[in-house]
Amino acid sequence: EPEVTQTPSHQVTQMGQEVILRCVPISNHLYFYWYRQILGQKVEFLVSFYNNEISEKSEIFDDQFSVERPDGSNFTLKIRSTKLEDSAMYFCASSEMSGHSSSYEQYFGPGTRLTVT
Amino acid sequence: KNQVEQSPQSLIILEGKNCTLQCNYTVSPFSNLRWYKQDTGRGPVSLTIMTFSENTKSNGRYTATLDADTKQSSLHITASQLSDSASYICVVSSGGYNKLIFGAGTRLAVHP
């Protein structure tokens, strides 16, 4: 069964450093998402991406964040200058389509745990 | 403000018993409501998705209900198993690009 994969599973970085989190969505999917979950808190939407551009972003997704689909398979989240409060689990998700139908499922990857020291 | 509230926060039941988890939401625009299961340290896995016109949907031992008028949903788990121990998260999808708004989840522990 196809699945969303994410690398690395755990990333430790120092405050102020840049990090790139990588995701490989399911191959025929067209919509891509990043979410984060701070330890013990709710999962929060960061950004959605379609047709090589951001379709929606949250207030969390400020100028320090960027997303890219550098080739036909990878989808990346870059944090330019990490802060302590960026420590969280970051989940990538993808869906075949989007809209109101109940068939537009989002499939989540296993997550990357980012620790900023 | 878009919000999804769940109760109870945590629940302990014995293996084989049934349980029902609750969800209330205030989200606009509303696209659909989903229930996810999340094991510790893993990504959420979808259990059910319902649009506003669907009142109930089942997936094996999981049955979700939706009352779009009162903006309430429930997830009923039948004949619980030890492997059901996880967080169950109510999620409302908003807008055409399906931005997901998550509840805090109910942490379920099934004991032998």
mmCIF file of C-alpha atoms in Angstrom:
data_model
loop_
_atom_site.group_PDB
_atom_site.id
_atom_site.type_symbol
_atom_site.label_atom_id
_atom_site.label_comp_id
_atom_site.label_asym_id
_atom_site.label_seq_id
_atom_site.Cartn_x
_atom_site.Cartn_y
_atom_site.Cartn_z
ATOM 1 C CA GLU A 1 0.000 0.000 0.000
ATOM 2 C CA PRO A 2 1.443 3.407 -0.945
ATOM 3 C CA GLU A 3 2.400 5.646 1.942
ATOM 4 C CA VAL A 4 3.826 9.055 2.722
ATOM 5 C CA THR A 5 7.436 8.893 3.894
ATOM 6 C CA GLN A 6 9.415 11.507 5.802
ATOM 7 C CA THR A 7 13.103 11.976 6.521
ATOM 8 C CA PRO A 8 14.803 12.263 8.871
ATOM 9 C CA SER A 9 12.768 10.685 11.648
ATOM 10 C CA HIS A 10 14.577 12.857 14.196
ATOM 11 C CA GLN A 11 16.543 16.062 13.645
ATOM 12 C CA VAL A 12 18.495 17.890 16.317
ATOM 13 C CA THR A 13 19.699 21.379 15.493
ATOM 14 C CA GLN A 14 21.033 24.436 17.242
ATOM 15 C CA MET A 15 19.015 27.616 17.533
ATOM 16 C CA GLY A 16 19.544 29.863 14.529
ATOM 17 C CA GLN A 17 20.410 27.047 12.156
ATOM 18 C CA GLU A 18 18.489 26.208 9.009
ATOM 19 C CA VAL A 19 16.736 22.859 8.707
ATOM 20 C CA ILE A 20 15.069 21.131 5.799
ATOM 21 C CA LEU A 21 12.485 18.459 6.455
ATOM 22 C CA ARG A 22 11.766 16.122 3.585
ATOM 23 C CA CYS A 23 8.643 14.302 2.523
ATOM 24 C CA VAL A 24 7.788 11.984 -0.332
ATOM 25 C CA PRO A 25 4.023 12.129 -0.885
ATOM 26 C CA ILE A 26 2.016 9.337 -2.466
ATOM 27 C CA SER A 27 2.877 9.350 -6.155
ATOM 28 C CA ASN A 28 -0.467 10.251 -7.775
ATOM 29 C CA HIS A 29 -1.406 12.859 -5.165
ATOM 30 C CA LEU A 30 -1.717 16.500 -6.114
ATOM 31 C CA TYR A 31 -2.246 18.287 -2.783
ATOM 32 C CA PHE A 32 0.409 18.505 -0.102
ATOM 33 C CA TYR A 33 0.335 19.713 3.479
ATOM 34 C CA TRP A 34 2.563 20.353 6.468
ATOM 35 C CA TYR A 35 1.333 20.188 10.045
ATOM 36 C CA ARG A 36 3.141 20.409 13.351
ATOM 37 C CA GLN A 37 2.440 19.047 16.803
ATOM 38 C CA ILE A 38 4.205 20.517 19.805
ATOM 39 C CA LEU A 39 4.606 17.886 22.505
ATOM 40 C CA GLY A 40 1.334 17.414 24.369
ATOM 41 C CA GLN A 41 -0.588 19.824 22.160
ATOM 42 C CA LYS A 42 -2.949 19.676 19.179
ATOM 43 C CA VAL A 43 -1.853 19.077 15.644
ATOM 44 C CA GLU A 44 -1.756 22.464 13.873
ATOM 45 C CA PHE A 45 -2.057 23.249 10.183
ATOM 46 C CA LEU A 46 0.922 25.070 8.666
ATOM 47 C CA VAL A 47 0.501 25.173 4.908
ATOM 48 C CA SER A 48 -1.161 23.571 1.908
ATOM 49 C CA PHE A 49 0.466 23.385 -1.530
ATOM 50 C CA TYR A 50 -1.019 22.714 -4.943
ATOM 51 C CA ASN A 51 0.156 23.224 -8.489
ATOM 52 C CA ASN A 52 3.574 24.395 -7.306
ATOM 53 C CA GLU A 53 2.303 27.163 -5.117
ATOM 54 C CA ILE A 54 1.004 27.732 -1.627
ATOM 55 C CA SER A 55 -2.791 27.550 -1.592
ATOM 56 C CA GLU A 56 -3.290 28.381 2.075
ATOM 57 C CA LYS A 57 -1.118 29.038 5.116
ATOM 58 C CA SER A 58 -1.658 29.635 8.804
ATOM 59 C CA GLU A 59 -0.397 32.498 10.929
ATOM 60 C CA ILE A 60 2.285 30.129 12.236
ATOM 61 C CA PHE A 61 3.777 29.911 8.747
ATOM 62 C CA ASP A 62 5.736 33.163 8.795
ATOM 63 C CA ASP A 63 8.720 34.324 6.731
ATOM 64 C CA GLN A 64 10.990 31.828 8.496
ATOM 65 C CA PHE A 65 9.161 28.967 6.794
ATOM 66 C CA SER A 66 9.128 27.983 3.146
ATOM 67 C CA VAL A 67 7.982 24.982 1.148
ATOM 68 C CA GLU A 68 9.179 23.609 -2.126
ATOM 69 C CA ARG A 69 8.598 20.749 -4.489
ATOM 70 C CA PRO A 70 12.085 20.597 -6.024
ATOM 71 C CA ASP A 71 11.380 17.604 -8.231
ATOM 72 C CA GLY A 72 8.516 15.303 -9.098
ATOM 73 C CA SER A 73 8.626 13.381 -5.854
ATOM 74 C CA ASN A 74 9.924 15.410 -2.905
ATOM 75 C CA PHE A 75 8.098 18.037 -0.878
ATOM 76 C CA THR A 76 10.215 20.000 1.599
ATOM 77 C CA LEU A 77 9.689 22.308 4.542
ATOM 78 C CA LYS A 78 12.531 24.718 5.299
ATOM 79 C CA ILE A 79 12.923 26.654 8.523
ATOM 80 C CA ARG A 80 15.525 29.358 7.930
ATOM 81 C CA SER A 81 16.580 30.247 11.455
ATOM 82 C CA THR A 82 15.232 27.821 14.002
ATOM 83 C CA LYS A 83 13.959 28.931 17.396
ATOM 84 C CA LEU A 84 13.496 26.892 20.547
ATOM 85 C CA GLU A 85 9.726 27.054 20.060
ATOM 86 C CA ASP A 86 10.050 25.337 16.677
ATOM 87 C CA SER A 87 10.712 22.085 18.529
ATOM 88 C CA ALA A 88 7.829 19.826 17.533
ATOM 89 C CA MET A 89 6.800 16.841 15.463
ATOM 90 C CA TYR A 90 6.283 17.881 11.849
ATOM 91 C CA PHE A 91 3.864 15.857 9.754
ATOM 92 C CA CYS A 92 3.595 15.864 5.997
ATOM 93 C CA ALA A 93 0.321 14.806 4.371
ATOM 94 C CA SER A 94 -0.931 14.399 0.830
ATOM 95 C CA SER A 95 -4.256 13.893 -0.878
ATOM 96 C CA GLU A 96 -5.341 12.908 -4.341
ATOM 97 C CA MET A 97 -7.805 15.733 -4.635
ATOM 98 C CA SER A 98 -9.358 18.413 -2.492
ATOM 99 C CA GLY A 99 -12.832 19.731 -1.880
ATOM 100 C CA HIS A 100 -15.964 18.892 -0.003
ATOM 101 C CA SER A 101 -16.293 15.227 -0.901
ATOM 102 C CA SER A 102 -15.712 12.731 1.842
ATOM 103 C CA SER A 103 -13.452 10.785 -0.497
ATOM 104 C CA TYR A 104 -10.666 13.372 -0.374
ATOM 105 C CA GLU A 105 -8.569 11.665 2.252
ATOM 106 C CA GLN A 106 -5.334 13.116 3.600
ATOM 107 C CA TYR A 107 -2.653 10.538 4.276
ATOM 108 C CA PHE A 108 -0.091 11.417 6.897
ATOM 109 C CA GLY A 109 3.554 10.495 7.097
ATOM 110 C CA PRO A 110 5.177 9.184 10.289
ATOM 111 C CA GLY A 111 6.558 12.616 11.165
ATOM 112 C CA THR A 112 9.941 14.209 11.807
ATOM 113 C CA ARG A 113 10.739 15.102 15.384
ATOM 114 C CA LEU A 114 12.619 18.400 15.379
ATOM 115 C CA THR A 115 14.546 19.316 18.513
ATOM 116 C CA VAL A 116 16.062 22.800 18.676
ATOM 117 C CA THR A 117 18.690 23.280 21.382
ATOM 118 C CA LYS B 1 -12.610 31.474 15.981
ATOM 119 C CA ASN B 2 -12.529 27.936 14.544
ATOM 120 C CA GLN B 3 -12.480 25.397 17.350
ATOM 121 C CA VAL B 4 -12.877 21.677 17.850
ATOM 122 C CA GLU B 5 -13.522 20.472 21.393
ATOM 123 C CA GLN B 6 -13.416 16.863 22.516
ATOM 124 C CA SER B 7 -14.485 14.967 25.596
ATOM 125 C CA PRO B 8 -13.490 13.184 27.644
ATOM 126 C CA GLN B 9 -9.819 14.134 27.690
ATOM 127 C CA SER B 10 -8.912 10.576 28.635
ATOM 128 C CA LEU B 11 -10.716 7.295 29.138
ATOM 129 C CA ILE B 12 -9.862 3.879 30.518
ATOM 130 C CA ILE B 13 -11.985 0.870 29.602
ATOM 131 C CA LEU B 14 -11.692 -2.877 29.866
ATOM 132 C CA GLU B 15 -11.035 -5.012 26.824
ATOM 133 C CA GLY B 16 -14.272 -6.041 25.133
ATOM 134 C CA LYS B 17 -16.251 -3.053 26.367
ATOM 135 C CA ASN B 18 -17.767 -0.320 24.193
ATOM 136 C CA CYS B 19 -17.146 3.402 24.479
ATOM 137 C CA THR B 20 -18.281 6.660 22.908
ATOM 138 C CA LEU B 21 -16.158 9.751 22.364
ATOM 139 C CA GLN B 22 -17.642 13.206 21.810
ATOM 140 C CA CYS B 23 -16.742 16.158 19.615
ATOM 141 C CA ASN B 24 -18.223 19.665 19.307
ATOM 142 C CA TYR B 25 -17.053 22.107 16.686
ATOM 143 C CA THR B 26 -17.405 25.679 15.551
ATOM 144 C CA VAL B 27 -15.731 25.813 12.160
ATOM 145 C CA SER B 28 -16.630 27.880 9.136
ATOM 146 C CA PRO B 29 -16.690 27.148 6.314
ATOM 147 C CA PHE B 30 -17.335 23.477 7.023
ATOM 148 C CA SER B 31 -16.259 20.887 4.452
ATOM 149 C CA ASN B 32 -16.259 17.588 6.304
ATOM 150 C CA LEU B 33 -15.576 15.966 9.662
ATOM 151 C CA ARG B 34 -13.014 13.252 10.203
ATOM 152 C CA TRP B 35 -11.982 10.984 13.022
ATOM 153 C CA TYR B 36 -8.342 9.981 13.207
ATOM 154 C CA LYS B 37 -6.495 7.473 15.367
ATOM 155 C CA GLN B 38 -3.008 8.498 16.459
ATOM 156 C CA ASP B 39 -0.590 6.162 18.147
ATOM 157 C CA THR B 40 2.090 7.804 20.287
ATOM 158 C CA GLY B 41 4.857 9.254 18.114
ATOM 159 C CA ARG B 42 3.113 8.365 14.857
ATOM 160 C CA GLY B 43 1.107 10.194 12.226
ATOM 161 C CA PRO B 44 -2.700 10.279 12.393
ATOM 162 C CA VAL B 45 -4.551 7.541 10.524
ATOM 163 C CA SER B 46 -8.022 8.211 9.168
ATOM 164 C CA LEU B 47 -10.967 6.230 10.511
ATOM 165 C CA THR B 48 -13.970 8.001 8.944
ATOM 166 C CA ILE B 49 -14.868 11.079 6.907
ATOM 167 C CA MET B 50 -18.366 12.567 6.784
ATOM 168 C CA THR B 51 -19.824 15.512 4.893
ATOM 169 C CA PHE B 52 -22.653 17.591 6.372
ATOM 170 C CA SER B 53 -25.241 15.407 4.630
ATOM 171 C CA GLU B 54 -24.015 12.172 6.199
ATOM 172 C CA ASN B 55 -25.371 11.227 9.634
ATOM 173 C CA THR B 56 -23.391 8.067 10.271
ATOM 174 C CA LYS B 57 -20.472 6.158 8.872
ATOM 175 C CA SER B 58 -18.902 2.895 9.982
ATOM 176 C CA ASN B 59 -15.439 1.435 9.580
ATOM 177 C CA GLY B 60 -15.322 -1.994 11.178
ATOM 178 C CA ARG B 61 -15.777 -1.591 14.915
ATOM 179 C CA TYR B 62 -15.753 2.213 14.605
ATOM 180 C CA THR B 63 -19.008 4.103 14.005
ATOM 181 C CA ALA B 64 -19.083 7.875 13.693
ATOM 182 C CA THR B 65 -22.163 10.074 13.832
ATOM 183 C CA LEU B 66 -22.609 13.674 12.778
ATOM 184 C CA ASP B 67 -25.312 16.184 13.651
ATOM 185 C CA ALA B 68 -24.578 19.191 11.461
ATOM 186 C CA ASP B 69 -27.360 21.226 13.058
ATOM 187 C CA THR B 70 -25.938 21.027 16.566
ATOM 188 C CA LYS B 71 -22.358 20.749 15.302
ATOM 189 C CA GLN B 72 -21.710 17.590 17.260
ATOM 190 C CA SER B 73 -20.109 14.284 16.381
ATOM 191 C CA SER B 74 -19.404 11.066 18.211
ATOM 192 C CA LEU B 75 -17.174 8.053 17.670
ATOM 193 C CA HIS B 76 -18.407 4.738 19.039
ATOM 194 C CA ILE B 77 -15.957 1.886 19.455
ATOM 195 C CA THR B 78 -17.459 -1.575 19.809
ATOM 196 C CA ALA B 79 -15.858 -4.569 21.503
ATOM 197 C CA SER B 80 -12.628 -2.738 22.294
ATOM 198 C CA GLN B 81 -9.247 -4.405 21.822
ATOM 199 C CA LEU B 82 -5.887 -3.685 23.439
ATOM 200 C CA SER B 83 -4.707 -2.308 20.093
ATOM 201 C CA ASP B 84 -7.383 0.390 20.281
ATOM 202 C CA SER B 85 -5.263 2.158 22.911
ATOM 203 C CA ALA B 86 -4.368 5.454 21.216
ATOM 204 C CA SER B 87 -5.500 9.061 20.886
ATOM 205 C CA TYR B 88 -8.679 9.602 18.894
ATOM 206 C CA ILE B 89 -8.819 12.966 17.251
ATOM 207 C CA CYS B 90 -11.827 14.777 15.829
ATOM 208 C CA VAL B 91 -10.818 16.892 12.855
ATOM 209 C CA VAL B 92 -12.903 19.358 10.867
ATOM 210 C CA SER B 93 -11.934 20.231 7.335
ATOM 211 C CA SER B 94 -12.444 23.830 6.290
ATOM 212 C CA GLY B 95 -12.386 25.442 2.887
ATOM 213 C CA GLY B 96 -11.722 24.175 -0.600
ATOM 214 C CA TYR B 97 -8.166 23.087 0.120
ATOM 215 C CA ASN B 98 -9.210 21.042 3.134
ATOM 216 C CA LYS B 99 -7.246 22.788 5.846
ATOM 217 C CA LEU B 100 -7.654 20.453 8.818
ATOM 218 C CA ILE B 101 -8.535 21.827 12.250
ATOM 219 C CA PHE B 102 -7.691 19.335 14.964
ATOM 220 C CA GLY B 103 -9.206 18.719 18.354
ATOM 221 C CA ALA B 104 -6.959 17.907 21.291
ATOM 222 C CA GLY B 105 -7.968 14.261 21.159
ATOM 223 C CA THR B 106 -9.259 11.702 23.638
ATOM 224 C CA ARG B 107 -6.561 9.415 24.984
ATOM 225 C CA LEU B 108 -8.065 5.937 25.228
ATOM 226 C CA ALA B 109 -6.458 3.159 27.244
ATOM 227 C CA VAL B 110 -7.851 -0.361 26.904
ATOM 228 C CA HIS B 111 -6.865 -2.627 29.777
ATOM 229 C CA PRO B 112 -7.010 -6.430 29.825
#
